[in-house]
């Protein structure tokens, strides 16, 4: 059986690899906000309701380590840092759009 290597991890199946990389309550929600435009930390905190500062900070670090996002520090005073998608992160857009469509199709009948 073929093995699939991603960074330092091995997987038996490409779907397993994909799900492991995207797993977590917040990763996809942060990525979704960054598809629209580059964002500052405070914007992301406001746009992802319920996420704590620590979890957002940790999520951004992981997404940056996994090369889905970049962090750009403008070296200004006051500090100005923005996050955006790398090419690898942008490649997830059709997948997340498909998940969006599926969610819209199968949402509860009385959902707004």
Short mmCIF file of N, CA and C in Angstrom, two decimals:
data_model
loop_
_atom_site.label_atom_id
_atom_site.label_comp_id
_atom_site.label_asym_id
_atom_site.label_seq_id
_atom_site.Cartn_x
_atom_site.Cartn_y
_atom_site.Cartn_z
N UNK A 1 0.84 -1.18 0.00
CA UNK A 1 0.00 0.00 0.00
C UNK A 1 0.89 1.24 0.00
N UNK A 2 0.50 2.25 -0.77
CA UNK A 2 1.27 3.49 -0.84
C UNK A 2 1.18 4.24 0.48
N UNK A 3 2.26 4.90 0.82
CA UNK A 3 2.30 5.75 2.01
C UNK A 3 2.41 7.20 1.54
N UNK A 4 1.80 8.09 2.26
CA UNK A 4 1.79 9.50 1.90
C UNK A 4 2.50 10.28 2.99
N UNK A 5 3.53 11.01 2.61
CA UNK A 5 4.34 11.78 3.55
C UNK A 5 3.94 13.25 3.47
N UNK A 6 3.69 13.83 4.62
CA UNK A 6 3.43 15.27 4.71
C UNK A 6 4.30 15.80 5.83
N UNK A 7 5.21 16.70 5.47
CA UNK A 7 6.21 17.20 6.40
C UNK A 7 6.92 16.01 7.03
N UNK A 8 6.75 15.78 8.33
CA UNK A 8 7.45 14.66 8.97
C UNK A 8 6.53 13.50 9.30
N UNK A 9 5.27 13.56 8.85
CA UNK A 9 4.30 12.52 9.19
C UNK A 9 3.98 11.66 7.98
N UNK A 10 3.67 10.40 8.24
CA UNK A 10 3.27 9.45 7.19
C UNK A 10 1.82 9.05 7.37
N UNK A 11 1.14 8.88 6.24
CA UNK A 11 -0.27 8.50 6.26
C UNK A 11 -0.51 7.36 5.29
N UNK A 12 -1.54 6.56 5.58
CA UNK A 12 -1.90 5.44 4.71
C UNK A 12 -2.77 5.88 3.54
N UNK A 13 -3.39 7.03 3.67
CA UNK A 13 -4.41 7.44 2.71
C UNK A 13 -4.36 8.96 2.56
N UNK A 14 -4.52 9.49 1.35
CA UNK A 14 -4.49 10.94 1.19
C UNK A 14 -5.65 11.65 1.89
N UNK A 15 -6.79 10.98 2.04
CA UNK A 15 -7.91 11.59 2.76
C UNK A 15 -7.55 11.72 4.24
N UNK A 16 -6.91 10.69 4.79
CA UNK A 16 -6.46 10.73 6.19
C UNK A 16 -5.47 11.89 6.38
N UNK A 17 -4.55 12.05 5.45
CA UNK A 17 -3.59 13.15 5.51
C UNK A 17 -4.34 14.49 5.53
N UNK A 18 -5.25 14.66 4.59
CA UNK A 18 -5.99 15.93 4.48
C UNK A 18 -6.79 16.23 5.74
N UNK A 19 -7.49 15.25 6.25
CA UNK A 19 -8.32 15.46 7.44
C UNK A 19 -7.46 15.76 8.66
N UNK A 20 -6.32 15.10 8.78
CA UNK A 20 -5.42 15.35 9.91
C UNK A 20 -4.89 16.78 9.86
N UNK A 21 -4.50 17.22 8.67
CA UNK A 21 -3.95 18.56 8.52
C UNK A 21 -5.00 19.63 8.84
N UNK A 22 -6.24 19.41 8.45
CA UNK A 22 -7.30 20.40 8.66
C UNK A 22 -8.06 20.22 9.97
N UNK A 23 -7.76 19.15 10.70
CA UNK A 23 -8.49 18.84 11.91
C UNK A 23 -8.35 19.95 12.95
N UNK A 24 -9.36 20.09 13.73
CA UNK A 24 -9.37 21.10 14.78
C UNK A 24 -10.57 22.00 14.59
N UNK A 25 -11.05 22.51 15.67
CA UNK A 25 -12.27 23.32 15.65
C UNK A 25 -12.07 24.65 14.92
N UNK A 26 -10.87 25.20 14.94
CA UNK A 26 -10.68 26.57 14.52
C UNK A 26 -9.92 26.77 13.21
N UNK A 27 -9.10 25.82 12.80
CA UNK A 27 -8.25 26.01 11.63
C UNK A 27 -9.04 26.44 10.40
N UNK A 28 -10.07 25.70 10.09
CA UNK A 28 -10.85 25.97 8.88
C UNK A 28 -11.55 27.33 8.98
N UNK A 29 -12.02 27.70 10.16
CA UNK A 29 -12.69 28.99 10.32
C UNK A 29 -11.72 30.15 10.13
N UNK A 30 -10.50 30.01 10.61
CA UNK A 30 -9.48 31.04 10.41
C UNK A 30 -9.12 31.12 8.93
N UNK A 31 -8.89 29.97 8.31
CA UNK A 31 -8.57 29.96 6.88
C UNK A 31 -9.68 30.60 6.06
N UNK A 32 -10.92 30.29 6.40
CA UNK A 32 -12.06 30.84 5.67
C UNK A 32 -12.04 32.36 5.68
N UNK A 33 -11.75 32.95 6.83
CA UNK A 33 -11.69 34.42 6.92
C UNK A 33 -10.54 34.99 6.09
N UNK A 34 -9.46 34.24 5.98
CA UNK A 34 -8.30 34.72 5.21
C UNK A 34 -8.49 34.55 3.70
N UNK A 35 -9.47 33.76 3.27
CA UNK A 35 -9.76 33.67 1.83
C UNK A 35 -10.28 35.00 1.31
N UNK A 36 -10.98 35.71 2.15
CA UNK A 36 -11.59 36.97 1.73
C UNK A 36 -10.56 38.07 1.56
N UNK A 37 -9.61 38.15 2.51
CA UNK A 37 -8.53 39.14 2.43
C UNK A 37 -7.55 38.91 3.58
N UNK A 38 -6.39 39.54 3.47
CA UNK A 38 -5.44 39.50 4.57
C UNK A 38 -6.07 40.19 5.77
N UNK A 39 -5.76 39.69 6.96
CA UNK A 39 -6.41 40.23 8.16
C UNK A 39 -5.40 40.42 9.28
N UNK A 40 -5.72 41.37 10.14
CA UNK A 40 -4.95 41.58 11.36
C UNK A 40 -5.50 40.65 12.44
N UNK A 41 -4.70 40.46 13.48
CA UNK A 41 -5.08 39.57 14.58
C UNK A 41 -6.45 39.96 15.16
N UNK A 42 -6.63 41.24 15.45
CA UNK A 42 -7.89 41.70 16.05
C UNK A 42 -9.10 41.43 15.17
N UNK A 43 -8.93 41.57 13.86
CA UNK A 43 -10.03 41.26 12.94
C UNK A 43 -10.40 39.79 13.03
N UNK A 44 -9.37 38.93 13.01
CA UNK A 44 -9.64 37.49 13.10
C UNK A 44 -10.33 37.15 14.41
N UNK A 45 -9.88 37.77 15.49
CA UNK A 45 -10.49 37.50 16.80
C UNK A 45 -11.97 37.86 16.76
N UNK A 46 -12.29 38.97 16.14
CA UNK A 46 -13.68 39.42 16.06
C UNK A 46 -14.51 38.55 15.11
N UNK A 47 -13.91 38.09 14.01
CA UNK A 47 -14.64 37.36 12.98
C UNK A 47 -14.80 35.87 13.28
N UNK A 48 -14.06 35.36 14.25
CA UNK A 48 -14.17 33.95 14.63
C UNK A 48 -14.72 33.92 16.06
N UNK A 49 -16.03 34.03 16.20
CA UNK A 49 -16.64 34.13 17.53
C UNK A 49 -16.34 32.90 18.39
N UNK A 50 -16.03 33.17 19.65
CA UNK A 50 -15.82 32.09 20.60
C UNK A 50 -14.38 31.64 20.73
N UNK A 51 -13.50 32.08 19.85
CA UNK A 51 -12.10 31.66 19.93
C UNK A 51 -11.39 32.53 20.96
N UNK A 52 -10.62 31.91 21.83
CA UNK A 52 -9.87 32.66 22.83
C UNK A 52 -8.59 33.22 22.21
N UNK A 53 -7.99 34.20 22.88
CA UNK A 53 -6.74 34.77 22.39
C UNK A 53 -5.66 33.70 22.27
N UNK A 54 -5.55 32.84 23.28
CA UNK A 54 -4.51 31.80 23.26
C UNK A 54 -4.72 30.83 22.11
N UNK A 55 -5.95 30.39 21.92
CA UNK A 55 -6.25 29.43 20.86
C UNK A 55 -6.03 30.07 19.49
N UNK A 56 -6.43 31.32 19.31
CA UNK A 56 -6.19 31.99 18.03
C UNK A 56 -4.69 32.12 17.77
N UNK A 57 -3.95 32.53 18.77
CA UNK A 57 -2.50 32.66 18.62
C UNK A 57 -1.87 31.32 18.27
N UNK A 58 -2.25 30.27 18.98
CA UNK A 58 -1.72 28.92 18.71
C UNK A 58 -2.11 28.45 17.31
N UNK A 59 -3.35 28.70 16.91
CA UNK A 59 -3.83 28.28 15.59
C UNK A 59 -3.05 28.99 14.49
N UNK A 60 -2.83 30.28 14.65
CA UNK A 60 -2.06 31.04 13.66
C UNK A 60 -0.64 30.51 13.55
N UNK A 61 -0.03 30.19 14.69
CA UNK A 61 1.33 29.64 14.67
C UNK A 61 1.38 28.31 13.93
N UNK A 62 0.42 27.44 14.20
CA UNK A 62 0.39 26.13 13.54
C UNK A 62 0.16 26.29 12.04
N UNK A 63 -0.78 27.14 11.65
CA UNK A 63 -1.05 27.35 10.23
C UNK A 63 0.16 27.94 9.51
N UNK A 64 0.91 28.78 10.21
CA UNK A 64 2.13 29.33 9.63
C UNK A 64 3.21 28.25 9.51
N UNK A 65 3.36 27.43 10.56
CA UNK A 65 4.34 26.33 10.51
C UNK A 65 4.01 25.35 9.39
N UNK A 66 2.73 25.12 9.16
CA UNK A 66 2.30 24.19 8.11
C UNK A 66 2.26 24.86 6.73
N UNK A 67 2.66 26.11 6.67
CA UNK A 67 2.80 26.87 5.42
C UNK A 67 1.48 27.15 4.71
N UNK A 68 0.39 27.23 5.48
CA UNK A 68 -0.90 27.62 4.91
C UNK A 68 -1.08 29.13 4.92
N UNK A 69 -0.44 29.78 5.89
CA UNK A 69 -0.55 31.23 6.00
C UNK A 69 0.84 31.84 6.17
N UNK A 70 0.90 33.14 5.93
CA UNK A 70 2.13 33.89 6.23
C UNK A 70 1.77 34.99 7.22
N UNK A 71 2.77 35.45 7.91
CA UNK A 71 2.64 36.56 8.87
C UNK A 71 3.54 37.68 8.36
N UNK A 72 2.96 38.84 8.13
CA UNK A 72 3.75 39.98 7.66
C UNK A 72 3.76 41.06 8.74
N UNK A 73 4.95 41.35 9.25
CA UNK A 73 5.14 42.38 10.26
C UNK A 73 5.61 43.64 9.54
N UNK A 74 4.83 44.71 9.64
CA UNK A 74 5.16 45.96 8.96
C UNK A 74 6.18 46.80 9.71
N UNK A 75 6.59 46.38 10.89
CA UNK A 75 7.59 47.07 11.72
C UNK A 75 7.23 48.54 11.91
N UNK A 76 6.00 48.76 12.33
CA UNK A 76 5.51 50.10 12.60
C UNK A 76 5.23 50.24 14.08
N UNK A 77 5.05 51.48 14.50
CA UNK A 77 4.64 51.74 15.86
C UNK A 77 3.37 52.58 15.79
N UNK A 78 2.24 52.11 16.26
CA UNK A 78 2.04 50.83 16.95
C UNK A 78 2.22 49.65 16.00
N UNK A 79 2.46 48.47 16.58
CA UNK A 79 2.71 47.28 15.76
C UNK A 79 1.57 47.01 14.77
N UNK A 80 1.94 46.61 13.58
CA UNK A 80 0.96 46.28 12.54
C UNK A 80 1.41 44.96 11.90
N UNK A 81 0.64 43.91 12.17
CA UNK A 81 0.93 42.58 11.64
C UNK A 81 -0.31 42.10 10.91
N UNK A 82 -0.12 41.53 9.73
CA UNK A 82 -1.23 40.95 8.98
C UNK A 82 -0.93 39.50 8.66
N UNK A 83 -2.01 38.73 8.55
CA UNK A 83 -1.91 37.33 8.15
C UNK A 83 -2.61 37.17 6.81
N UNK A 84 -2.06 36.30 5.98
CA UNK A 84 -2.66 36.03 4.68
C UNK A 84 -2.35 34.60 4.27
N UNK A 85 -2.93 34.19 3.17
CA UNK A 85 -2.75 32.82 2.69
C UNK A 85 -1.54 32.71 1.78
N UNK A 86 -0.82 31.62 1.93
CA UNK A 86 0.23 31.26 0.99
C UNK A 86 -0.43 30.58 -0.21
N UNK A 87 0.35 30.25 -1.21
CA UNK A 87 -0.20 29.51 -2.35
C UNK A 87 -0.77 28.17 -1.89
N UNK A 88 -0.08 27.52 -0.96
CA UNK A 88 -0.57 26.25 -0.42
C UNK A 88 -1.91 26.45 0.29
N UNK A 89 -2.05 27.54 1.02
CA UNK A 89 -3.32 27.84 1.67
C UNK A 89 -4.42 28.14 0.67
N UNK A 90 -4.09 28.89 -0.38
CA UNK A 90 -5.08 29.21 -1.42
C UNK A 90 -5.57 27.95 -2.12
N UNK A 91 -4.72 26.93 -2.21
CA UNK A 91 -5.12 25.68 -2.85
C UNK A 91 -6.26 24.99 -2.11
N UNK A 92 -6.51 25.36 -0.86
CA UNK A 92 -7.61 24.78 -0.08
C UNK A 92 -8.96 25.41 -0.42
N UNK A 93 -8.96 26.52 -1.12
CA UNK A 93 -10.22 27.24 -1.37
C UNK A 93 -11.30 26.37 -2.01
N UNK A 94 -11.03 25.62 -3.08
CA UNK A 94 -12.12 24.82 -3.66
C UNK A 94 -12.65 23.77 -2.69
N UNK A 95 -11.80 23.27 -1.83
CA UNK A 95 -12.24 22.26 -0.85
C UNK A 95 -13.18 22.91 0.16
N UNK A 96 -12.80 24.08 0.66
CA UNK A 96 -13.65 24.75 1.65
C UNK A 96 -14.93 25.28 1.01
N UNK A 97 -14.85 25.70 -0.24
CA UNK A 97 -16.08 26.13 -0.93
C UNK A 97 -17.04 24.95 -1.11
N UNK A 98 -16.49 23.76 -1.39
CA UNK A 98 -17.33 22.56 -1.50
C UNK A 98 -17.97 22.24 -0.15
N UNK A 99 -17.23 22.39 0.93
CA UNK A 99 -17.80 22.17 2.27
C UNK A 99 -18.89 23.20 2.56
N UNK A 100 -18.66 24.44 2.13
CA UNK A 100 -19.67 25.49 2.30
C UNK A 100 -20.96 25.10 1.56
N UNK A 101 -20.83 24.67 0.32
CA UNK A 101 -22.00 24.29 -0.47
C UNK A 101 -22.73 23.11 0.16
N UNK A 102 -21.99 22.14 0.64
CA UNK A 102 -22.60 20.99 1.28
C UNK A 102 -23.36 21.44 2.53
N UNK A 103 -22.75 22.31 3.32
CA UNK A 103 -23.41 22.82 4.52
C UNK A 103 -24.68 23.59 4.20
N UNK A 104 -24.64 24.38 3.14
CA UNK A 104 -25.83 25.14 2.74
C UNK A 104 -26.93 24.20 2.25
N UNK A 105 -26.55 23.16 1.55
CA UNK A 105 -27.53 22.21 1.00
C UNK A 105 -28.20 21.40 2.10
N UNK A 106 -27.45 21.05 3.14
CA UNK A 106 -27.99 20.14 4.15
C UNK A 106 -28.25 20.79 5.49
N UNK A 107 -28.27 22.12 5.54
CA UNK A 107 -28.58 22.79 6.81
C UNK A 107 -30.02 22.48 7.20
N UNK A 108 -30.33 22.71 8.45
CA UNK A 108 -31.70 22.49 8.93
C UNK A 108 -32.66 23.37 8.14
N UNK A 109 -33.87 22.88 7.86
CA UNK A 109 -34.83 23.62 7.02
C UNK A 109 -35.13 25.03 7.51
N UNK A 110 -35.08 25.27 8.81
CA UNK A 110 -35.45 26.58 9.33
C UNK A 110 -34.24 27.45 9.67
N UNK A 111 -33.06 27.05 9.22
CA UNK A 111 -31.87 27.87 9.46
C UNK A 111 -31.93 29.10 8.57
N UNK A 112 -31.39 30.22 9.06
CA UNK A 112 -31.40 31.45 8.24
C UNK A 112 -30.48 31.33 7.04
#
